[in-house]
Tab-separated table of N, CA and C in Angstrom:
chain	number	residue	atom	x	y	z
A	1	UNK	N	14.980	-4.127	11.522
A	1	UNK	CA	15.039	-2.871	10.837
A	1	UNK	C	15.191	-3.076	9.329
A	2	UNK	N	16.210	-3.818	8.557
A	2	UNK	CA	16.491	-3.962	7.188
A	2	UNK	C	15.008	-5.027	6.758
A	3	UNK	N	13.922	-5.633	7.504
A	3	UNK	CA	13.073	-6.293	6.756
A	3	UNK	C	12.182	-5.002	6.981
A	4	UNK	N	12.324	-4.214	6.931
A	4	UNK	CA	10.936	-3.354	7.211
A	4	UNK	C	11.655	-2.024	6.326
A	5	UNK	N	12.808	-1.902	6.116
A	5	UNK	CA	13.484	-1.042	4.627
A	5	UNK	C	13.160	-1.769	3.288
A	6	UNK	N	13.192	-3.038	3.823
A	6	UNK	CA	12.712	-4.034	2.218
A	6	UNK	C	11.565	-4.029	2.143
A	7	UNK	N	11.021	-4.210	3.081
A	7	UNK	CA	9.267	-4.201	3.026
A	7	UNK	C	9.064	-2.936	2.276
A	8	UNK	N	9.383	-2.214	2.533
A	8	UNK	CA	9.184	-0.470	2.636
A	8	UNK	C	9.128	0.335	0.910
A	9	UNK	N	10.333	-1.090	0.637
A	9	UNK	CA	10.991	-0.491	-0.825
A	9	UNK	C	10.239	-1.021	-1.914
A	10	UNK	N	9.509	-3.103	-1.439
A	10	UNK	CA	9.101	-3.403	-1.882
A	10	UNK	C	7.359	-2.761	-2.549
A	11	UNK	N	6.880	-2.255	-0.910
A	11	UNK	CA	5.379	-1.108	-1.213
A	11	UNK	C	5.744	-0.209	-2.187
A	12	UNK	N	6.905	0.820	-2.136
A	12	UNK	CA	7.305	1.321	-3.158
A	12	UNK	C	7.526	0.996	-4.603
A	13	UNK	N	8.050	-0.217	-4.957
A	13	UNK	CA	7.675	-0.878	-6.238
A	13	UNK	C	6.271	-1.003	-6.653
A	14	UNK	N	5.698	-1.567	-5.572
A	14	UNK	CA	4.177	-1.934	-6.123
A	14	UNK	C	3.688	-1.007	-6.009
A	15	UNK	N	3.226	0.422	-5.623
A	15	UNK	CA	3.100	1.728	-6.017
A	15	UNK	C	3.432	2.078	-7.072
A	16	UNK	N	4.685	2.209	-7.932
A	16	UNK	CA	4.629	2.648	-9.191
A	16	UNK	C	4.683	1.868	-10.357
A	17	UNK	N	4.207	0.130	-9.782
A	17	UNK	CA	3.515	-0.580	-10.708
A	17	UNK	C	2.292	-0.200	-10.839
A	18	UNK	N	1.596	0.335	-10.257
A	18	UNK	CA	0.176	0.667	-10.541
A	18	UNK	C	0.209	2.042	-11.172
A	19	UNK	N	1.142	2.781	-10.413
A	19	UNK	CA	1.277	4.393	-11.237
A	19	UNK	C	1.834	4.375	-12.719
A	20	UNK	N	2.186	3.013	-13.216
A	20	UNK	CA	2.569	2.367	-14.756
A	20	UNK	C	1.763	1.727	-15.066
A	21	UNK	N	0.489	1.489	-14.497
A	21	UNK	CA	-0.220	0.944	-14.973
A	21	UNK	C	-0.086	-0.870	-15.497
A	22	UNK	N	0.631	-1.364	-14.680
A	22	UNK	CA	1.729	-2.645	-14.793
A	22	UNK	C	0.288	-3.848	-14.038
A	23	UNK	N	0.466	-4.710	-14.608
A	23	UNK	CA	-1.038	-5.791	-14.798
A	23	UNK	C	-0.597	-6.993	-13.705
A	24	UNK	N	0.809	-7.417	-13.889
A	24	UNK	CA	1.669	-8.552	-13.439
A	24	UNK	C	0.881	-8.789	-12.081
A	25	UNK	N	0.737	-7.396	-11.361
A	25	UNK	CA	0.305	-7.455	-9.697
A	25	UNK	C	-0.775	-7.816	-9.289
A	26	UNK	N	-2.035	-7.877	-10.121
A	26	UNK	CA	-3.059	-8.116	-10.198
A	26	UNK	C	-3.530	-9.409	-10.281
A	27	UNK	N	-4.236	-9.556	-9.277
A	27	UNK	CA	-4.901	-11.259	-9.189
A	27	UNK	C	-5.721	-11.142	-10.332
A	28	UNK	N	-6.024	-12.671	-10.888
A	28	UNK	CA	-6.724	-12.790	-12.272
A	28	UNK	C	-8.075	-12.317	-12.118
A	29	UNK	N	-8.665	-12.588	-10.802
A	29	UNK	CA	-9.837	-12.295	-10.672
A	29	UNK	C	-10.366	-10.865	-10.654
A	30	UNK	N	-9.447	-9.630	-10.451
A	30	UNK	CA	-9.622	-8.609	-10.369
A	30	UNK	C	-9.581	-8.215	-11.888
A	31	UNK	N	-8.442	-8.696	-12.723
A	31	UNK	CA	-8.621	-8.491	-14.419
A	31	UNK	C	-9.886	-8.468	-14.819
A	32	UNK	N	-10.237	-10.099	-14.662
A	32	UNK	CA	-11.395	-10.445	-15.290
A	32	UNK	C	-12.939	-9.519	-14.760
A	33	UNK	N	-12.832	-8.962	-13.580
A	33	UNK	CA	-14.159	-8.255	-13.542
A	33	UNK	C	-14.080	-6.971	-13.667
A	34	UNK	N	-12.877	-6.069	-13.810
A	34	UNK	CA	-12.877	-5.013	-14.029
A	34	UNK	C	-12.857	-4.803	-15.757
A	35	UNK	N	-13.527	-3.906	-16.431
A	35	UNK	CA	-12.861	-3.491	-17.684
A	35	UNK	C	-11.819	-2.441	-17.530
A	36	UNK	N	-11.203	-1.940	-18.660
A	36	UNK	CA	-10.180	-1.199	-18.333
A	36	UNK	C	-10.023	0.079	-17.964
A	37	UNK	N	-11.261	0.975	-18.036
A	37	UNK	CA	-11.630	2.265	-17.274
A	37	UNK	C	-11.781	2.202	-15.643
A	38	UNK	N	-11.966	0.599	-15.518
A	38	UNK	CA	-12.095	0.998	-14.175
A	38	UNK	C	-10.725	0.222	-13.246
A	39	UNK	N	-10.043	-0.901	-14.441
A	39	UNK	CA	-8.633	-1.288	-13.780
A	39	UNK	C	-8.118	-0.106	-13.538
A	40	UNK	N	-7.735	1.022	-14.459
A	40	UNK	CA	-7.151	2.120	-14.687
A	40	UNK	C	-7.395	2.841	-13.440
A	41	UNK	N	-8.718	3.067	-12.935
A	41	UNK	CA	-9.231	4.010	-12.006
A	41	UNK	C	-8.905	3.440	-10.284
A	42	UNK	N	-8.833	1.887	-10.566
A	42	UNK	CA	-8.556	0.976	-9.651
A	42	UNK	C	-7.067	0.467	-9.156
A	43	UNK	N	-6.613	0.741	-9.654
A	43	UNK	CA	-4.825	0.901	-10.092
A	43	UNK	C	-4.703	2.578	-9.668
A	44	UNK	N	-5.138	3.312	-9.779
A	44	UNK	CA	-5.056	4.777	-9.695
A	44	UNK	C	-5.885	5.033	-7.964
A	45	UNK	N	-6.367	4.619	-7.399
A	45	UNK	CA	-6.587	4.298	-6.082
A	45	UNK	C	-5.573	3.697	-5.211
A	46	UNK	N	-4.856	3.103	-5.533
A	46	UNK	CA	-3.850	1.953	-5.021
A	46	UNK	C	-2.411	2.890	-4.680
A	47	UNK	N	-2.201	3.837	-5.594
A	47	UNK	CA	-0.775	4.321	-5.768
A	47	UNK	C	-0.423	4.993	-4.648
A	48	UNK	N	-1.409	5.867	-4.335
A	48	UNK	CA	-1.205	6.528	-2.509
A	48	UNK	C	-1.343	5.898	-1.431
A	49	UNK	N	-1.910	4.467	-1.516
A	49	UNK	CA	-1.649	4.270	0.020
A	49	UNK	C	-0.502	3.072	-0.253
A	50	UNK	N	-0.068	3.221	-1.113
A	50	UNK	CA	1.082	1.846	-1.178
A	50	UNK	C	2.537	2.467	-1.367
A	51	UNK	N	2.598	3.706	-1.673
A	51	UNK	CA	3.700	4.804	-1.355
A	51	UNK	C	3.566	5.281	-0.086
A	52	UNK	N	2.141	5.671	0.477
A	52	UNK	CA	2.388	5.830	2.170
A	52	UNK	C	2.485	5.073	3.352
A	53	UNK	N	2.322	3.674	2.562
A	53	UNK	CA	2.715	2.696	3.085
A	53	UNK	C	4.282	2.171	3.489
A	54	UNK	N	4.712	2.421	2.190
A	54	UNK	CA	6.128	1.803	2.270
A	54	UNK	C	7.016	3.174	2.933
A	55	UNK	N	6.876	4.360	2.626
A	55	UNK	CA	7.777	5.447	3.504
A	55	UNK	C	7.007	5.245	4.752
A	56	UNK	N	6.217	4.643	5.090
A	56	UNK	CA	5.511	4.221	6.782
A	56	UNK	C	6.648	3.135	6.973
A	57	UNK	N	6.886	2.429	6.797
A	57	UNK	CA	7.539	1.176	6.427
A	57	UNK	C	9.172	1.650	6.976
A	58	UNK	N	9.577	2.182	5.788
A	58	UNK	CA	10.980	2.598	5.573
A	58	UNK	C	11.368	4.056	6.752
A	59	UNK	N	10.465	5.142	7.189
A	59	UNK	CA	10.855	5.609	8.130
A	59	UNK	C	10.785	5.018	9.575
A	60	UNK	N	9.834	4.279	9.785
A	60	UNK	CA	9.865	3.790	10.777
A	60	UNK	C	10.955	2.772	11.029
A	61	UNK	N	11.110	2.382	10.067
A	61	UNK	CA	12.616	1.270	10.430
A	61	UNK	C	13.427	2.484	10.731
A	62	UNK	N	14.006	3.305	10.144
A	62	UNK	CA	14.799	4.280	10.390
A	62	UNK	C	14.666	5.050	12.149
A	63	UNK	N	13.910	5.230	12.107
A	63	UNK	CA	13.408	5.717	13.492
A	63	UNK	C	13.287	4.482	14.675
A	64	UNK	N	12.932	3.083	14.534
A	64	UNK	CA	13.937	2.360	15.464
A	64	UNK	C	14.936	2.107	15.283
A	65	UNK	N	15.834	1.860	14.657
A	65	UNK	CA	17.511	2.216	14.766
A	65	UNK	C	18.176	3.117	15.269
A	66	UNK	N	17.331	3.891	15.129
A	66	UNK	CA	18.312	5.478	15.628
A	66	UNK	C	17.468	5.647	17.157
A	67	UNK	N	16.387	4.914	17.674
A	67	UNK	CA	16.016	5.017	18.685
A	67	UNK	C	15.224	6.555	19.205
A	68	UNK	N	14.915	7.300	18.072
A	68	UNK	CA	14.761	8.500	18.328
A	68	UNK	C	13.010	8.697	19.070
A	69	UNK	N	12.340	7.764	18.881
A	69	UNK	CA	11.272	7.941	19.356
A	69	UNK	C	11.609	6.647	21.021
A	70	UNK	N	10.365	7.746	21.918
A	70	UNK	CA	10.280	6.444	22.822
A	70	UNK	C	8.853	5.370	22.392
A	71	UNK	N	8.270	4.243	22.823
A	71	UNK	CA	7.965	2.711	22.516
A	71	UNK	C	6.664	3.339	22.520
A	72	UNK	N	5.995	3.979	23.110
A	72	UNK	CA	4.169	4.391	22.830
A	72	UNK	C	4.295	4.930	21.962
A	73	UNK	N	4.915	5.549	22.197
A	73	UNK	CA	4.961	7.251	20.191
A	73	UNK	C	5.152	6.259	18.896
A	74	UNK	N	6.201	5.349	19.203
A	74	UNK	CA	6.592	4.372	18.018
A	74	UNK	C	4.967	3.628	17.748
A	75	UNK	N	5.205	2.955	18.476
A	75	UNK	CA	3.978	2.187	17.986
A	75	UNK	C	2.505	2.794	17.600
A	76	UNK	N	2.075	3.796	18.810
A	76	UNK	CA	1.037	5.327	18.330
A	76	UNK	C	1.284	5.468	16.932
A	77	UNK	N	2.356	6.065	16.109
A	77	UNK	CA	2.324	6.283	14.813
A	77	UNK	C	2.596	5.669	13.870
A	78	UNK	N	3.040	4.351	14.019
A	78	UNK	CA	3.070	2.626	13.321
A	78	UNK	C	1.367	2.766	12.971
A	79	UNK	N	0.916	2.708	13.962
A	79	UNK	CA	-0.621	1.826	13.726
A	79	UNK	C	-1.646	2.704	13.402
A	80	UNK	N	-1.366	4.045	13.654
A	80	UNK	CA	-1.749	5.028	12.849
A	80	UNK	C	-1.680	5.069	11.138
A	81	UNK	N	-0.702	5.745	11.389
A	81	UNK	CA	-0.064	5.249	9.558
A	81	UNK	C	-0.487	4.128	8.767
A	82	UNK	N	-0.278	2.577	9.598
A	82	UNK	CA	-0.532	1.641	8.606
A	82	UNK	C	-1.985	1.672	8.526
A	83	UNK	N	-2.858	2.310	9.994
A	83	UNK	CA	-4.369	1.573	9.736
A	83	UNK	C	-4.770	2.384	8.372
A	84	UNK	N	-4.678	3.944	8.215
A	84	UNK	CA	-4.996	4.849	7.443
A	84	UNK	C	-4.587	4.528	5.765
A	85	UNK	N	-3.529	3.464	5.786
A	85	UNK	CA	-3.103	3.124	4.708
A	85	UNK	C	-4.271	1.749	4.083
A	86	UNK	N	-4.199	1.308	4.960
A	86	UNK	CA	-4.774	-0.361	4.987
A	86	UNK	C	-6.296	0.280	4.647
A	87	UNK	N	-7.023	1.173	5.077
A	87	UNK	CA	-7.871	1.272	5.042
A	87	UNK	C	-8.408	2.158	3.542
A	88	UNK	N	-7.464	2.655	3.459
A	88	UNK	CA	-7.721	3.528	1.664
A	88	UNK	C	-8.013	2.473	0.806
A	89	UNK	N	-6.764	1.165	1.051
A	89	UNK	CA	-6.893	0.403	0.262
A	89	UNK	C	-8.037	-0.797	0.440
A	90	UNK	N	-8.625	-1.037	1.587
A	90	UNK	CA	-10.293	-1.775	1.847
A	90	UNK	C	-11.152	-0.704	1.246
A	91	UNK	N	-11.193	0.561	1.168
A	91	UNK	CA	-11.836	1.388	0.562
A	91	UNK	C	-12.230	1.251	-0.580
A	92	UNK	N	-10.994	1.578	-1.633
A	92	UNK	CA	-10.738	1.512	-3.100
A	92	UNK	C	-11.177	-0.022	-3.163
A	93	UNK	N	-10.991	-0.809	-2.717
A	93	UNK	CA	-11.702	-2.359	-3.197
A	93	UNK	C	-13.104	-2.270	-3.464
A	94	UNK	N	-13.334	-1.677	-1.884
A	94	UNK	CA	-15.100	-1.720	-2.052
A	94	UNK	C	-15.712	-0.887	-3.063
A	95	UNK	N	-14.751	0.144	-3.372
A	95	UNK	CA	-15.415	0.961	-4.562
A	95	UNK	C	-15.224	0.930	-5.708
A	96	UNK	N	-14.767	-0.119	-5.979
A	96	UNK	CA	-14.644	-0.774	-7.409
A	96	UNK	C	-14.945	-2.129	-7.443
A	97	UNK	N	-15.481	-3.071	-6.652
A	97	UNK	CA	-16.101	-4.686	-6.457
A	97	UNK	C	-17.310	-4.452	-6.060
A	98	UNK	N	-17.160	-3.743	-5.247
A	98	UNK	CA	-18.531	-4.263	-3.803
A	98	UNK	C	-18.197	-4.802	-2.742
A	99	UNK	N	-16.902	-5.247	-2.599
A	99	UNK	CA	-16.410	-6.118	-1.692
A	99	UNK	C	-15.284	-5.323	-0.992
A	100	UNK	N	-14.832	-5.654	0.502
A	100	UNK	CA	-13.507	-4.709	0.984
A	100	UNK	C	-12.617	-5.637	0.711
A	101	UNK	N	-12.736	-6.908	0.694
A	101	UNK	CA	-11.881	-7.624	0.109
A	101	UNK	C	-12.443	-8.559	-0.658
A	102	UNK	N	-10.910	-9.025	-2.244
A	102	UNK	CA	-11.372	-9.684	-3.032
A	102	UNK	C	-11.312	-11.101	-3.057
């Protein structure tokens, strides 16, 4: 439960490193081929699924601790949540590279 509140908090950091527009997170290779209208726009893709990531993250730890869901529902809306997340962000790659991943 507490690695998946850290996980959770950590998506949350890296969400409003990009919503700051913060460079540090960025592999070199993504610098170097983007110019900065489209880091900007590419960084600005990133911020929603890495905030709905980490409250995916951080409620769901919460919700096995407290046991409030039963084990299909849990996992049903785990893999829900993360695929929908995971997938904004293969999205936003491809629409700023060409590639779903870099």
């Amino acid at each position: 439960m507490y690695a998946q509140i850290f996980l959770g908090i950590w998506m949350l950091v890296i969400g409003d490193c990009h919503f700051l527009k913060l460079k540090f997170l960025l592999r070199k290779s993504v610098i170097d081929i983007l110019n900065e209208d489209e880091l900007a726009s590419f960084q600005k893709g990133l911020i929603f699924p890495h905030i709905l990531l980490g409250m995916t993250f951080i409620i769901m730890g919460i919700f096995e601790n407290k046991g409030i869901l039963s084990l299909p529902v849990f996992l049903g809306i785990y893999i829900i949540w993360g695929a929908v997340s995971i997938t904004m962000i293969l999205i936003n790659n491809k629409k700023h590279s060409g590639y779903y991943i870099w």
